[in-house]
C-alpha positions in Angstrom: -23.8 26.0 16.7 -20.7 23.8 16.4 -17.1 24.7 16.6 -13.6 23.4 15.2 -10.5 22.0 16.1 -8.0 22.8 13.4 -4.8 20.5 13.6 -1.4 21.0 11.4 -0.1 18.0 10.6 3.4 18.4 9.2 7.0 16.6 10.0 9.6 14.7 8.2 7.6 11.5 8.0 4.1 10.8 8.4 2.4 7.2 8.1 -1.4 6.8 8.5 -2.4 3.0 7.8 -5.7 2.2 7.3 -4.9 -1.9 7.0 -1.7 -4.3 7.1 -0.9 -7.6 6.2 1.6 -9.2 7.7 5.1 -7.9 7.1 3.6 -5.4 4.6 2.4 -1.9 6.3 1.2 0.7 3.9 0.1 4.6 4.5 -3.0 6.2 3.2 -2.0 9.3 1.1 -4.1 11.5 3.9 -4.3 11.1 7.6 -7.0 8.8 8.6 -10.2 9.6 11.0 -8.6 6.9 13.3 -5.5 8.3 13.8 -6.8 11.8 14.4 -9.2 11.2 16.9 -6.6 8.6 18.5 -3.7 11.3 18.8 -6.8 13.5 20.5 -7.6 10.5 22.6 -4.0 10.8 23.6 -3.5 13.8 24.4 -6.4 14.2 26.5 -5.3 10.5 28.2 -8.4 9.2 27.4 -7.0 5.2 27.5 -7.0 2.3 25.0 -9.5 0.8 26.5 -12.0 3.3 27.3 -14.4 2.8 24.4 -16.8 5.3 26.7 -14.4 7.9 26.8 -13.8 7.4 23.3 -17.0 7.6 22.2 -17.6 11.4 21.6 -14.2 12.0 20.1 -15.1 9.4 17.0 -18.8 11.1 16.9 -16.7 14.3 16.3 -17.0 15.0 12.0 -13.8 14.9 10.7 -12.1 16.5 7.5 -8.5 17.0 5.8 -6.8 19.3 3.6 -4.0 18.1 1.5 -1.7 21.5 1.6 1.3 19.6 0.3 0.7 15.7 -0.1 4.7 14.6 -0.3 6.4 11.9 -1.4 6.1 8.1 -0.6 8.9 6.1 0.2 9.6 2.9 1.3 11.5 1.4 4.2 12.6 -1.9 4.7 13.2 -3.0 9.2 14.5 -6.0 10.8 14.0 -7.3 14.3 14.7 -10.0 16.8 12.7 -12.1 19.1 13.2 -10.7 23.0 13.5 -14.1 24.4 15.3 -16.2 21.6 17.5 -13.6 20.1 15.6 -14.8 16.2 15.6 -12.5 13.1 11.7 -11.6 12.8 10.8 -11.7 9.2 12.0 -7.9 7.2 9.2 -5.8 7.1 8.5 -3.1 4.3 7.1 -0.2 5.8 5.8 2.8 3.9 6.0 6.5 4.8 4.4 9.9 3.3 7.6 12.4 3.1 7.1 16.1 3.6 3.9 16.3 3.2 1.7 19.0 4.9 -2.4 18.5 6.1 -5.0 21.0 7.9 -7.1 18.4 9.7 -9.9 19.2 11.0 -13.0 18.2 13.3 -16.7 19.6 14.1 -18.8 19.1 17.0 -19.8 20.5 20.7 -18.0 23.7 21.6 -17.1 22.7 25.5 -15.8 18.7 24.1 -13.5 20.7 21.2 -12.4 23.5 24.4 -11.4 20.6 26.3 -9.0 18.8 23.6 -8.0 22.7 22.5 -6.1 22.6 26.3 -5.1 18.9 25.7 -3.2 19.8 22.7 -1.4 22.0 24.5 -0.4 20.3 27.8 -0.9 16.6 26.4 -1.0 13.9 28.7 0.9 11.6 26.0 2.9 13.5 23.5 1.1 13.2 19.4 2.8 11.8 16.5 1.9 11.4 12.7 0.9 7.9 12.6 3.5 6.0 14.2 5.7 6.5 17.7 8.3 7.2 14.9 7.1 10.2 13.2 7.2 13.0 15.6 5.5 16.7 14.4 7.6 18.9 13.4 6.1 22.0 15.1 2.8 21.8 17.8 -0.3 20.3 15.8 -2.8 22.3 17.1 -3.9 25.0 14.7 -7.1 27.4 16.5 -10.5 26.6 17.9 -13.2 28.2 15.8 -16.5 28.7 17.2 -19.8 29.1 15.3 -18.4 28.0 12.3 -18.4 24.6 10.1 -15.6 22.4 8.8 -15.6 23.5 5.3 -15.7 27.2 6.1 -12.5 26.3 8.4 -10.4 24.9 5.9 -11.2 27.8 3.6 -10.0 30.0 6.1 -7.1 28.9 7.5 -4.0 30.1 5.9 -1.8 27.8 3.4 0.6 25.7 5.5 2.6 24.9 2.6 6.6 24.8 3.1 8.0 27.3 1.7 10.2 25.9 -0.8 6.8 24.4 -2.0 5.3 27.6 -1.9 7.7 29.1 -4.1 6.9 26.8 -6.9 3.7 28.3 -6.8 5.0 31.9 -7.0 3.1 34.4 -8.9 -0.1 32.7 -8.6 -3.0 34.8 -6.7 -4.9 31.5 -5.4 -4.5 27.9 -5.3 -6.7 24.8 -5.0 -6.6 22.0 -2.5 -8.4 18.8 -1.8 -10.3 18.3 0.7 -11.4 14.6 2.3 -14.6 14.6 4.4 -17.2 13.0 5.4 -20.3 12.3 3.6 -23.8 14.2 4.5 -26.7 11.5 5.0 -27.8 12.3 0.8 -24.1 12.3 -0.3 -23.4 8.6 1.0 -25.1 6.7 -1.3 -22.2 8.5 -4.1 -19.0 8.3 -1.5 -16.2 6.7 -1.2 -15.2 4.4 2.0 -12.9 4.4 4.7 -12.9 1.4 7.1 -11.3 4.3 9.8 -14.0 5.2 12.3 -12.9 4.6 15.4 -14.9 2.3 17.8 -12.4 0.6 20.2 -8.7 0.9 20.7 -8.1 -1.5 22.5 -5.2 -4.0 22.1 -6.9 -7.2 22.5 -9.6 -6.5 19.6 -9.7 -2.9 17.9 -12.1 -2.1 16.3 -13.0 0.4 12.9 -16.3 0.6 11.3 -16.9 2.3 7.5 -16.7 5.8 6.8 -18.2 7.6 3.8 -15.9 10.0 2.5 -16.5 12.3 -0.1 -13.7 14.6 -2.3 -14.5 18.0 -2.6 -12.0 21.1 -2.4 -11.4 24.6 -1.1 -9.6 27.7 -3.4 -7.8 30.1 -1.3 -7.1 33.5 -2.2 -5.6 36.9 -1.5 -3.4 36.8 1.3 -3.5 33.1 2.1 -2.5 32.1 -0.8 0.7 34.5 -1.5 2.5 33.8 2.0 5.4 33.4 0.3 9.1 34.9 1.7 10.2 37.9 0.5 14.0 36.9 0.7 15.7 33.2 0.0 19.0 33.9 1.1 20.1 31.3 -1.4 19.1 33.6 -4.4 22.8 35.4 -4.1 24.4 31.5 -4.5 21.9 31.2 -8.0 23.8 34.1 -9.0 27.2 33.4 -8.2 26.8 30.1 -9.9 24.8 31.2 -12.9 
């Protein structure tokens, strides 16, 4: 039986490319298999170059919940040459901004166990993304044995902000997307993802096609109504009002 790494993946900005071109670096509206298993990779110190290292993580399945998929905004950077002291050519860089996921992965208990302990004592520290997006809070979520990834994400509790959570109050349960990837019968009608991982190293990294298919989780009860019982604010709505 399999177990699961649930990750939290939640901070001010968040950026998860799945191509660029040229100046012009754009973000997937969810984070990509790539980036996950690479901020795993990380944390356990696993090396850019270690394709045989690497290899279990990417065979690892991989899923995503959107708990609250932000805003997209757009920044524009300049730079100069090291050596010469040139202006580089602006580049337009695009971010995901406070957005929330539950990411997920599936596959042998002891391999999950061992980047569970990572997560927590990382040998180089995760971001969202980019160097410049740290997490807002530690990533890692629980390890869940003898379960699957869709029974994961049903589980785990909405990690919703909660001023996003309050414009949900009164509701009993709540639907969210879920990305992940396709069974063998369920390719032939998926989407693709050019974001499994096969080498990251510098010199030529390398991503093969993913099929991805949408599907989604409702969560009830309890999970669904964490909402605060006090906003301190509410006596400044009155005073105002």
């Amino acid at each position: 039986m399999t177990s699961v790494l649930s990750l939290r993946l939640a901070g001010p900005l968040q950026s998860w490319g799945a191509s660029a071109r040229f100046t012009r670096r754009t973000t997937e509206s969810a984070p990509t298999k790539s980036a996950v298993i690479g901020m795993l990779a990380a944390a356990a110190g696993i090396e850019r170059g270690d394709d045989a290292g690497l290899k279990p993580l990417a065979a690892l399945r991989f899923a995503v919940r959107i708990d609250q998929p932000g805003t997209r905004v757009r920044d524009f950077q300049t730079a100069h040459h090291s050596a010469s002291g040139k202006s580089m050519p602006l580049s337009e860089r695009f971010y995901l901004a406070d957005a929330v996921f539950v990411a997920a992965v599936e596959g042998d208990p002891t391999l999950l166990g061992r980047l569970h302990a990572a997560l927590r004592n990382p040998v180089y520290p995760p971001f969202l993304g980019r160097r410049s997006c740290p997490p807002a809070q530690p990533v890692d979520l629980d390890l869940h044995d003898r379960t699957s990834l869709m029974e994961v994400l049903h589980e785990v509790p909405w990690q919703a902000s909660a001023w996003y959570r309050r414009q949900h109050r009164g509701r009993t349960d709540i639907e969210l997307t879920v990305l992940r990837e396709a069974r063998d019968a369920e390719a032939e009608f998926a989407d693709t993802f050019r974001d499994q991982p096969i080498s990251y190293a510098a010199e030529h990294r390398r991503h093969a096609l993913r099929a991805v298919v949408s599907d989604s989780v409702r969560i009830t009860g309890s999970s669904a109504r964490q909402l605060p019982l006090h906003d301190p604010f509410d006596a400044l709505k009155e005073e105002s009002a």
